[in-house]
Amino acid sequence: MELDTDALLAAVTENDFTGVIRVEAGEECLFEQAFGMADRAHGIPNTADTQFGMASGSKTFTALAVLSLVAEGTMALDDSVRRWLGSDLPQIDDAVTVRHLLGHRSGVGEYLDDDADADEYLMPGSMHSYASPEDFVPLLDVPMLAAPGSGFEYSNGGFVLLGLLAQRASGVRYQELVRERVLRPAGLQHTDFLRSDELPGSAAVGYLYPDSLRTNIFHLPIEGSADGGAYLTVGDARTFWLALATGAIVPSELVDEMTTPVPDHDPEWPYGLGLWLPRPGGVWAMVGADAGVEMKSEHVPAHDLTWTVLANESDKAGPMMKHLRLWREAALE
């Protein structure tokens, strides 16, 4: 199962990639290498142990926190969101369910322009004012875009809403809920929600442009929330996939729910409940992109293959993943 490292390294050079790439097959690490700077101003290089922002990749953590509450009976997949919203957000249809939100089929309105340029300022007010799903409630008070269950439409707002519901249902702050229900059971020792105003030396700063010191600190909430923003390492990405596949986070029947495509999905990029399921079948994926951040991690449990690309600059991971997917397709033939 040979990886064309020459082609991969050529793509790294061509695209001025800054981040870390790791590829594993069973117990064998086929490739691991870091590139560029974690902190350009102070000349600190990225390493295999650097923590990178996940952007929307950590939506999967939100889904698992919710599913853990489903497993214990605190929530149910077909519960109406109104059960926890009460009179809040009256524009959200009472027919919207937890399952709809997990599968991006709720039809709820969006608070964020996901197609905007990476350096645009998308959220009103100061980024320090967004530390909890409750802080997003005014932004979520928007009209429905479609009838609940009528189709697939990727929704950041829907996942913020999931975090809000989980926080209210459990009585535990969202970030701590994920730590308790997902990160610790999975054994993730280097993954967490880090505040942008107190990043540890192990974390990469997110940059907006090549050869620039401009960071993403004014573009993203001060602490990751339910639609994304946790930090992880490439090693923890592998640990996470193995924990998910073995039922260490939620029971296997709920993992099956997560990894079953929802109706109306893109045939090339199906979605389950909190996971992308790209073709060919059997691949699980976490994907995230934001100002100064891009990550892609994919796993094939049937063949115990994992490949992860973490970047601390906008629009950097895609070209690397193109080469890794060609390797995957050849490996699975």
mmCIF file of C-alpha atoms in Angstrom:
data_model
loop_
_atom_site.group_PDB
_atom_site.id
_atom_site.type_symbol
_atom_site.label_atom_id
_atom_site.label_comp_id
_atom_site.label_asym_id
_atom_site.label_seq_id
_atom_site.Cartn_x
_atom_site.Cartn_y
_atom_site.Cartn_z
ATOM 1 C CA MET A 1 0.000 0.000 0.000
ATOM 2 C CA GLU A 2 2.524 2.528 -1.236
ATOM 3 C CA LEU A 3 1.892 6.253 -0.916
ATOM 4 C CA ASP A 4 3.277 8.513 -3.651
ATOM 5 C CA THR A 5 5.137 10.812 -1.299
ATOM 6 C CA ASP A 6 6.927 12.589 -4.149
ATOM 7 C CA ALA A 7 3.600 13.784 -5.595
ATOM 8 C CA LEU A 8 2.377 14.748 -2.136
ATOM 9 C CA LEU A 9 5.509 16.759 -1.364
ATOM 10 C CA ALA A 10 5.309 18.427 -4.771
ATOM 11 C CA ALA A 11 1.771 19.556 -3.898
ATOM 12 C CA VAL A 12 3.053 20.872 -0.563
ATOM 13 C CA THR A 13 5.666 22.978 -2.341
ATOM 14 C CA GLU A 14 3.363 24.140 -5.120
ATOM 15 C CA ASN A 15 0.698 25.324 -2.667
ATOM 16 C CA ASP A 16 3.004 26.667 0.057
ATOM 17 C CA PHE A 17 1.257 24.338 2.485
ATOM 18 C CA THR A 18 1.545 25.190 6.157
ATOM 19 C CA GLY A 19 0.374 22.525 8.574
ATOM 20 C CA VAL A 20 0.726 18.789 9.208
ATOM 21 C CA ILE A 21 -0.074 15.687 7.153
ATOM 22 C CA ARG A 22 -0.334 12.174 8.562
ATOM 23 C CA VAL A 23 -1.333 8.902 6.883
ATOM 24 C CA GLU A 24 -1.816 5.602 8.715
ATOM 25 C CA ALA A 25 -2.662 2.032 7.767
ATOM 26 C CA GLY A 26 -3.274 -0.124 10.813
ATOM 27 C CA GLU A 27 -0.266 0.109 13.129
ATOM 28 C CA GLU A 28 1.941 1.574 10.384
ATOM 29 C CA CYS A 29 2.423 5.302 9.916
ATOM 30 C CA LEU A 30 3.008 5.711 6.188
ATOM 31 C CA PHE A 31 3.691 9.436 6.298
ATOM 32 C CA GLU A 32 3.929 12.192 8.899
ATOM 33 C CA GLN A 33 5.462 15.584 8.295
ATOM 34 C CA ALA A 34 4.946 19.184 9.398
ATOM 35 C CA PHE A 35 5.442 22.269 7.252
ATOM 36 C CA GLY A 36 5.522 26.028 7.796
ATOM 37 C CA MET A 37 5.217 28.063 10.947
ATOM 38 C CA ALA A 38 2.846 27.699 13.877
ATOM 39 C CA ASP A 39 3.782 31.238 14.936
ATOM 40 C CA ARG A 40 5.347 33.314 12.182
ATOM 41 C CA ALA A 41 6.082 36.343 14.343
ATOM 42 C CA HIS A 42 8.225 34.291 16.723
ATOM 43 C CA GLY A 43 9.593 31.748 14.249
ATOM 44 C CA ILE A 44 7.973 28.712 15.888
ATOM 45 C CA PRO A 45 7.551 25.863 13.363
ATOM 46 C CA ASN A 46 4.633 23.496 13.082
ATOM 47 C CA THR A 47 5.316 19.993 14.388
ATOM 48 C CA ALA A 48 3.429 16.706 14.460
ATOM 49 C CA ASP A 49 2.294 17.644 17.985
ATOM 50 C CA THR A 50 0.941 21.091 17.098
ATOM 51 C CA GLN A 51 -2.742 21.695 17.850
ATOM 52 C CA PHE A 52 -4.719 23.109 14.919
ATOM 53 C CA GLY A 53 -8.135 24.694 14.748
ATOM 54 C CA MET A 54 -10.734 22.306 13.328
ATOM 55 C CA ALA A 55 -13.311 24.862 12.148
ATOM 56 C CA SER A 56 -16.451 22.870 11.242
ATOM 57 C CA GLY A 57 -14.642 19.586 11.747
ATOM 58 C CA SER A 58 -15.697 19.673 15.387
ATOM 59 C CA LYS A 59 -19.378 19.620 14.413
ATOM 60 C CA THR A 60 -18.850 15.877 14.760
ATOM 61 C CA PHE A 61 -18.074 16.408 18.454
ATOM 62 C CA THR A 62 -21.347 18.313 18.834
ATOM 63 C CA ALA A 63 -23.230 15.469 17.182
ATOM 64 C CA LEU A 64 -21.630 12.934 19.510
ATOM 65 C CA ALA A 65 -22.390 14.995 22.616
ATOM 66 C CA VAL A 66 -26.032 15.087 21.530
ATOM 67 C CA LEU A 67 -26.048 11.371 20.730
ATOM 68 C CA SER A 68 -24.610 10.587 24.150
ATOM 69 C CA LEU A 69 -27.617 12.372 25.644
ATOM 70 C CA VAL A 70 -29.836 10.334 23.336
ATOM 71 C CA ALA A 71 -28.137 7.135 24.521
ATOM 72 C CA GLU A 72 -28.991 7.897 28.152
ATOM 73 C CA GLY A 73 -32.560 9.017 27.377
ATOM 74 C CA THR A 74 -32.132 12.721 28.158
ATOM 75 C CA MET A 75 -32.936 13.544 24.523
ATOM 76 C CA ALA A 76 -34.457 11.603 21.628
ATOM 77 C CA LEU A 77 -33.637 11.922 17.954
ATOM 78 C CA ASP A 78 -37.223 12.735 17.076
ATOM 79 C CA ASP A 79 -37.789 15.232 19.883
ATOM 80 C CA SER A 80 -39.018 18.637 18.764
ATOM 81 C CA VAL A 81 -36.535 21.457 19.396
ATOM 82 C CA ARG A 82 -39.399 23.369 20.992
ATOM 83 C CA ARG A 83 -39.054 21.077 24.030
ATOM 84 C CA TRP A 84 -35.957 23.058 25.100
ATOM 85 C CA LEU A 85 -36.474 26.352 23.296
ATOM 86 C CA GLY A 86 -39.730 27.239 25.037
ATOM 87 C CA SER A 87 -40.695 30.692 23.760
ATOM 88 C CA ASP A 88 -37.190 31.452 22.439
ATOM 89 C CA LEU A 89 -36.638 31.643 18.670
ATOM 90 C CA PRO A 90 -40.328 31.670 17.695
ATOM 91 C CA GLN A 91 -39.491 31.680 13.970
ATOM 92 C CA ILE A 92 -38.178 28.111 14.185
ATOM 93 C CA ASP A 93 -40.835 25.632 13.104
ATOM 94 C CA ASP A 94 -42.068 23.400 15.953
ATOM 95 C CA ALA A 95 -41.729 20.429 13.585
ATOM 96 C CA VAL A 96 -37.919 20.714 13.567
ATOM 97 C CA THR A 97 -36.399 17.742 15.383
ATOM 98 C CA VAL A 98 -32.998 16.825 16.767
ATOM 99 C CA ARG A 99 -32.589 14.347 13.896
ATOM 100 C CA HIS A 100 -33.304 17.086 11.336
ATOM 101 C CA LEU A 101 -30.577 19.276 12.842
ATOM 102 C CA LEU A 102 -27.993 16.486 12.984
ATOM 103 C CA GLY A 103 -28.540 15.677 9.307
ATOM 104 C CA HIS A 104 -28.705 19.292 8.036
ATOM 105 C CA ARG A 105 -32.322 18.762 7.018
ATOM 106 C CA SER A 106 -34.012 21.155 9.445
ATOM 107 C CA GLY A 107 -34.648 24.083 7.094
ATOM 108 C CA VAL A 108 -33.673 26.562 9.835
ATOM 109 C CA GLY A 109 -32.321 29.944 8.805
ATOM 110 C CA GLU A 110 -28.584 30.544 8.606
ATOM 111 C CA TYR A 111 -26.663 33.120 10.636
ATOM 112 C CA LEU A 112 -23.383 32.783 8.739
ATOM 113 C CA ASP A 113 -22.475 33.110 5.049
ATOM 114 C CA ASP A 114 -20.541 29.887 4.532
ATOM 115 C CA ASP A 115 -19.509 30.946 1.012
ATOM 116 C CA ALA A 116 -17.924 34.248 2.048
ATOM 117 C CA ASP A 117 -14.230 34.927 1.498
ATOM 118 C CA ALA A 118 -12.038 33.685 4.310
ATOM 119 C CA ASP A 119 -10.986 37.203 5.363
ATOM 120 C CA GLU A 120 -14.492 38.670 5.665
ATOM 121 C CA TYR A 121 -15.825 39.721 9.069
ATOM 122 C CA LEU A 122 -19.045 37.721 9.262
ATOM 123 C CA MET A 123 -20.335 38.188 12.803
ATOM 124 C CA PRO A 124 -21.582 41.364 14.471
ATOM 125 C CA GLY A 125 -20.017 42.738 17.621
ATOM 126 C CA SER A 126 -16.853 41.651 19.347
ATOM 127 C CA MET A 127 -15.625 38.066 19.074
ATOM 128 C CA HIS A 128 -15.158 37.944 22.859
ATOM 129 C CA SER A 129 -18.939 38.121 23.266
ATOM 130 C CA TYR A 130 -19.418 34.633 21.743
ATOM 131 C CA ALA A 131 -18.418 32.079 24.356
ATOM 132 C CA SER A 132 -21.572 29.941 24.683
ATOM 133 C CA PRO A 133 -24.389 28.765 22.392
ATOM 134 C CA GLU A 134 -26.658 31.060 24.404
ATOM 135 C CA ASP A 135 -24.679 34.027 23.049
ATOM 136 C CA PHE A 136 -25.746 33.103 19.504
ATOM 137 C CA VAL A 137 -29.495 33.127 20.217
ATOM 138 C CA PRO A 138 -30.095 36.624 18.754
ATOM 139 C CA LEU A 139 -28.317 35.566 15.547
ATOM 140 C CA LEU A 140 -30.490 32.451 15.209
ATOM 141 C CA ASP A 141 -33.762 34.394 15.310
ATOM 142 C CA VAL A 142 -34.224 34.349 11.535
ATOM 143 C CA PRO A 143 -36.944 32.983 9.222
ATOM 144 C CA MET A 144 -36.980 29.341 8.152
ATOM 145 C CA LEU A 145 -35.397 28.648 4.782
ATOM 146 C CA ALA A 146 -37.393 25.490 4.040
ATOM 147 C CA ALA A 147 -39.878 23.092 5.580
ATOM 148 C CA PRO A 148 -38.331 20.691 8.124
ATOM 149 C CA GLY A 149 -37.213 17.465 6.480
ATOM 150 C CA SER A 150 -37.764 18.735 2.938
ATOM 151 C CA GLY A 151 -34.119 18.585 1.845
ATOM 152 C CA PHE A 152 -30.437 18.738 2.730
ATOM 153 C CA GLU A 153 -28.905 22.172 3.307
ATOM 154 C CA TYR A 154 -25.659 22.496 5.245
ATOM 155 C CA SER A 155 -26.335 24.667 8.284
ATOM 156 C CA ASN A 156 -23.975 26.258 10.787
ATOM 157 C CA GLY A 157 -26.976 27.726 12.563
ATOM 158 C CA GLY A 158 -28.509 24.287 12.937
ATOM 159 C CA PHE A 159 -25.454 23.009 14.795
ATOM 160 C CA VAL A 160 -25.272 26.038 17.059
ATOM 161 C CA LEU A 161 -28.891 25.243 17.853
ATOM 162 C CA LEU A 162 -27.911 21.641 18.658
ATOM 163 C CA GLY A 163 -25.302 22.900 21.116
ATOM 164 C CA LEU A 164 -27.885 25.149 22.710
ATOM 165 C CA LEU A 165 -30.341 22.259 23.094
ATOM 166 C CA ALA A 166 -27.674 19.937 24.515
ATOM 167 C CA GLN A 167 -26.527 22.583 26.995
ATOM 168 C CA ARG A 168 -30.074 23.217 28.175
ATOM 169 C CA ALA A 169 -31.002 19.527 28.312
ATOM 170 C CA SER A 170 -27.897 18.520 30.284
ATOM 171 C CA GLY A 171 -27.428 21.631 32.396
ATOM 172 C CA VAL A 172 -23.719 21.517 31.495
ATOM 173 C CA ARG A 173 -21.889 24.241 29.558
ATOM 174 C CA TYR A 174 -21.471 23.111 25.934
ATOM 175 C CA GLN A 175 -17.661 23.000 25.886
ATOM 176 C CA GLU A 176 -17.503 21.055 29.144
ATOM 177 C CA LEU A 177 -20.234 18.711 27.912
ATOM 178 C CA VAL A 178 -18.083 17.824 24.886
ATOM 179 C CA ARG A 179 -15.071 17.307 27.123
ATOM 180 C CA GLU A 180 -17.053 14.961 29.390
ATOM 181 C CA ARG A 181 -18.997 13.090 26.727
ATOM 182 C CA VAL A 182 -16.588 12.977 23.769
ATOM 183 C CA LEU A 183 -12.983 14.024 24.338
ATOM 184 C CA ARG A 184 -12.330 12.094 27.554
ATOM 185 C CA PRO A 185 -14.107 8.850 26.549
ATOM 186 C CA ALA A 186 -12.218 8.931 23.249
ATOM 187 C CA GLY A 187 -8.876 9.419 25.011
ATOM 188 C CA LEU A 188 -8.094 12.698 23.246
ATOM 189 C CA GLN A 189 -5.347 14.236 25.357
ATOM 190 C CA HIS A 190 -4.419 17.059 22.971
ATOM 191 C CA THR A 191 -7.862 18.181 21.786
ATOM 192 C CA ASP A 192 -9.822 20.978 23.416
ATOM 193 C CA PHE A 193 -11.691 24.250 23.010
ATOM 194 C CA LEU A 194 -8.936 26.868 23.317
ATOM 195 C CA ARG A 195 -9.543 30.585 23.807
ATOM 196 C CA SER A 196 -7.945 32.678 21.085
ATOM 197 C CA ASP A 197 -6.721 35.233 23.647
ATOM 198 C CA GLU A 198 -4.756 32.602 25.595
ATOM 199 C CA LEU A 199 -3.545 30.055 23.057
ATOM 200 C CA PRO A 200 -0.882 27.739 24.505
ATOM 201 C CA GLY A 201 2.509 27.435 22.840
ATOM 202 C CA SER A 202 1.426 24.076 21.426
ATOM 203 C CA ALA A 203 -1.303 25.654 19.261
ATOM 204 C CA ALA A 204 -0.894 27.029 15.751
ATOM 205 C CA VAL A 205 -1.945 30.598 15.026
ATOM 206 C CA GLY A 206 -4.397 30.855 12.110
ATOM 207 C CA TYR A 207 -3.219 33.105 9.271
ATOM 208 C CA LEU A 208 -5.296 34.766 6.566
ATOM 209 C CA TYR A 209 -2.634 35.165 3.875
ATOM 210 C CA PRO A 210 0.722 33.682 2.834
ATOM 211 C CA ASP A 211 3.779 35.598 4.081
ATOM 212 C CA SER A 212 1.596 37.746 6.336
ATOM 213 C CA LEU A 213 1.267 38.157 10.092
ATOM 214 C CA ARG A 214 -2.488 38.889 9.945
ATOM 215 C CA THR A 215 -4.316 36.314 12.040
ATOM 216 C CA ASN A 216 -7.919 35.188 12.390
ATOM 217 C CA ILE A 217 -8.382 36.425 15.971
ATOM 218 C CA PHE A 218 -11.005 39.025 14.978
ATOM 219 C CA HIS A 219 -12.848 36.672 12.611
ATOM 220 C CA LEU A 220 -13.811 33.780 14.894
ATOM 221 C CA PRO A 221 -15.534 33.483 18.286
ATOM 222 C CA ILE A 222 -13.111 33.688 21.185
ATOM 223 C CA GLU A 223 -13.832 30.039 21.986
ATOM 224 C CA GLY A 224 -15.065 27.328 19.652
ATOM 225 C CA SER A 225 -18.783 26.636 19.782
ATOM 226 C CA ALA A 226 -21.191 23.998 18.572
ATOM 227 C CA ASP A 227 -20.709 24.671 14.853
ATOM 228 C CA GLY A 228 -16.938 24.350 15.095
ATOM 229 C CA GLY A 229 -13.714 25.690 16.519
ATOM 230 C CA ALA A 230 -12.065 23.020 18.675
ATOM 231 C CA TYR A 231 -8.322 22.327 18.320
ATOM 232 C CA LEU A 232 -6.676 18.920 17.808
ATOM 233 C CA THR A 233 -3.474 17.187 16.692
ATOM 234 C CA VAL A 234 -3.023 14.682 13.870
ATOM 235 C CA GLY A 235 -2.369 11.979 16.445
ATOM 236 C CA ASP A 236 -5.615 12.710 18.229
ATOM 237 C CA ALA A 237 -7.468 12.551 14.907
ATOM 238 C CA ARG A 238 -6.417 8.918 14.557
ATOM 239 C CA THR A 239 -7.270 8.199 18.203
ATOM 240 C CA PHE A 240 -10.699 9.734 17.693
ATOM 241 C CA TRP A 241 -11.559 7.582 14.680
ATOM 242 C CA LEU A 242 -10.561 4.377 16.451
ATOM 243 C CA ALA A 243 -12.604 5.327 19.524
ATOM 244 C CA LEU A 244 -15.653 6.113 17.396
ATOM 245 C CA ALA A 245 -15.372 2.847 15.446
ATOM 246 C CA THR A 246 -15.143 0.741 18.611
ATOM 247 C CA GLY A 247 -18.120 2.352 20.352
ATOM 248 C CA ALA A 248 -16.026 4.051 23.047
ATOM 249 C CA ILE A 249 -17.936 7.349 22.696
ATOM 250 C CA VAL A 250 -21.504 6.293 21.914
ATOM 251 C CA PRO A 251 -23.022 2.820 21.461
ATOM 252 C CA SER A 252 -22.514 1.059 18.128
ATOM 253 C CA GLU A 253 -26.178 1.419 17.133
ATOM 254 C CA LEU A 254 -25.809 5.198 17.292
ATOM 255 C CA VAL A 255 -22.547 5.028 15.340
ATOM 256 C CA ASP A 256 -24.586 3.170 12.712
ATOM 257 C CA GLU A 257 -27.102 6.040 12.719
ATOM 258 C CA MET A 258 -24.284 8.565 12.291
ATOM 259 C CA THR A 259 -22.797 6.696 9.355
ATOM 260 C CA THR A 260 -26.026 6.105 7.423
ATOM 261 C CA PRO A 261 -26.601 8.738 4.703
ATOM 262 C CA VAL A 262 -29.615 10.986 5.199
ATOM 263 C CA PRO A 263 -32.169 11.449 2.381
ATOM 264 C CA ASP A 264 -31.601 14.091 -0.320
ATOM 265 C CA HIS A 265 -27.833 14.108 0.118
ATOM 266 C CA ASP A 266 -25.230 14.905 -2.513
ATOM 267 C CA PRO A 267 -24.522 11.520 -4.174
ATOM 268 C CA GLU A 268 -20.768 12.209 -4.177
ATOM 269 C CA TRP A 269 -20.639 13.631 -0.645
ATOM 270 C CA PRO A 270 -23.388 12.011 1.429
ATOM 271 C CA TYR A 271 -23.918 13.103 5.011
ATOM 272 C CA GLY A 272 -25.007 11.088 8.021
ATOM 273 C CA LEU A 273 -25.717 12.539 11.463
ATOM 274 C CA GLY A 274 -22.658 14.702 12.078
ATOM 275 C CA LEU A 275 -20.303 12.985 9.620
ATOM 276 C CA TRP A 276 -19.545 13.303 5.924
ATOM 277 C CA LEU A 277 -19.532 9.958 4.094
ATOM 278 C CA PRO A 278 -17.696 10.581 0.794
ATOM 279 C CA ARG A 279 -17.761 8.079 -2.054
ATOM 280 C CA PRO A 280 -16.639 5.359 -2.432
ATOM 281 C CA GLY A 281 -18.649 3.974 0.456
ATOM 282 C CA GLY A 282 -17.229 3.142 3.837
ATOM 283 C CA VAL A 283 -15.329 6.418 4.316
ATOM 284 C CA TRP A 284 -16.016 8.648 7.325
ATOM 285 C CA ALA A 285 -14.896 12.272 7.197
ATOM 286 C CA MET A 286 -14.573 15.431 9.277
ATOM 287 C CA VAL A 287 -14.134 18.587 7.212
ATOM 288 C CA GLY A 288 -13.643 22.176 8.305
ATOM 289 C CA ALA A 289 -12.655 25.493 6.768
ATOM 290 C CA ASP A 290 -12.705 28.978 8.221
ATOM 291 C CA ALA A 291 -10.638 32.139 8.307
ATOM 292 C CA GLY A 292 -7.049 30.981 8.781
ATOM 293 C CA VAL A 293 -8.052 27.339 9.279
ATOM 294 C CA GLU A 294 -8.629 24.271 7.158
ATOM 295 C CA MET A 295 -8.752 20.611 8.133
ATOM 296 C CA LYS A 296 -9.760 17.322 6.581
ATOM 297 C CA SER A 297 -9.570 13.940 8.252
ATOM 298 C CA GLU A 298 -10.907 10.709 6.763
ATOM 299 C CA HIS A 299 -11.081 7.149 8.022
ATOM 300 C CA VAL A 300 -12.028 3.800 6.513
ATOM 301 C CA PRO A 301 -12.866 1.516 9.440
ATOM 302 C CA ALA A 302 -13.124 -1.628 7.314
ATOM 303 C CA HIS A 303 -9.478 -1.228 6.230
ATOM 304 C CA ASP A 304 -8.170 0.711 9.255
ATOM 305 C CA LEU A 305 -6.922 3.588 7.106
ATOM 306 C CA THR A 306 -6.696 7.184 8.320
ATOM 307 C CA TRP A 307 -5.385 10.308 6.612
ATOM 308 C CA THR A 308 -5.456 13.785 8.125
ATOM 309 C CA VAL A 309 -4.456 17.219 6.844
ATOM 310 C CA LEU A 310 -4.450 20.149 9.288
ATOM 311 C CA ALA A 311 -3.574 23.659 8.091
ATOM 312 C CA ASN A 312 -3.187 27.041 9.810
ATOM 313 C CA GLU A 313 -3.895 29.131 6.738
ATOM 314 C CA SER A 314 -7.039 29.469 4.648
ATOM 315 C CA ASP A 315 -7.541 27.201 1.611
ATOM 316 C CA LYS A 316 -4.497 24.996 2.086
ATOM 317 C CA ALA A 317 -5.693 21.450 2.818
ATOM 318 C CA GLY A 318 -7.646 20.714 -0.386
ATOM 319 C CA PRO A 319 -4.753 20.066 -2.798
ATOM 320 C CA MET A 320 -3.101 17.663 -0.325
ATOM 321 C CA MET A 321 -6.350 15.761 0.161
ATOM 322 C CA LYS A 322 -6.707 15.371 -3.609
ATOM 323 C CA HIS A 323 -3.512 13.301 -3.686
ATOM 324 C CA LEU A 324 -4.456 11.340 -0.578
ATOM 325 C CA ARG A 325 -7.853 10.453 -2.017
ATOM 326 C CA LEU A 326 -6.217 9.139 -5.182
ATOM 327 C CA TRP A 327 -4.093 6.942 -2.938
ATOM 328 C CA ARG A 328 -7.178 5.844 -1.022
ATOM 329 C CA GLU A 329 -9.024 4.892 -4.196
ATOM 330 C CA ALA A 330 -6.066 2.823 -5.369
ATOM 331 C CA ALA A 331 -5.663 1.228 -1.941
ATOM 332 C CA LEU A 332 -9.325 0.183 -1.800
ATOM 333 C CA GLU A 333 -9.486 -1.331 -5.296
#
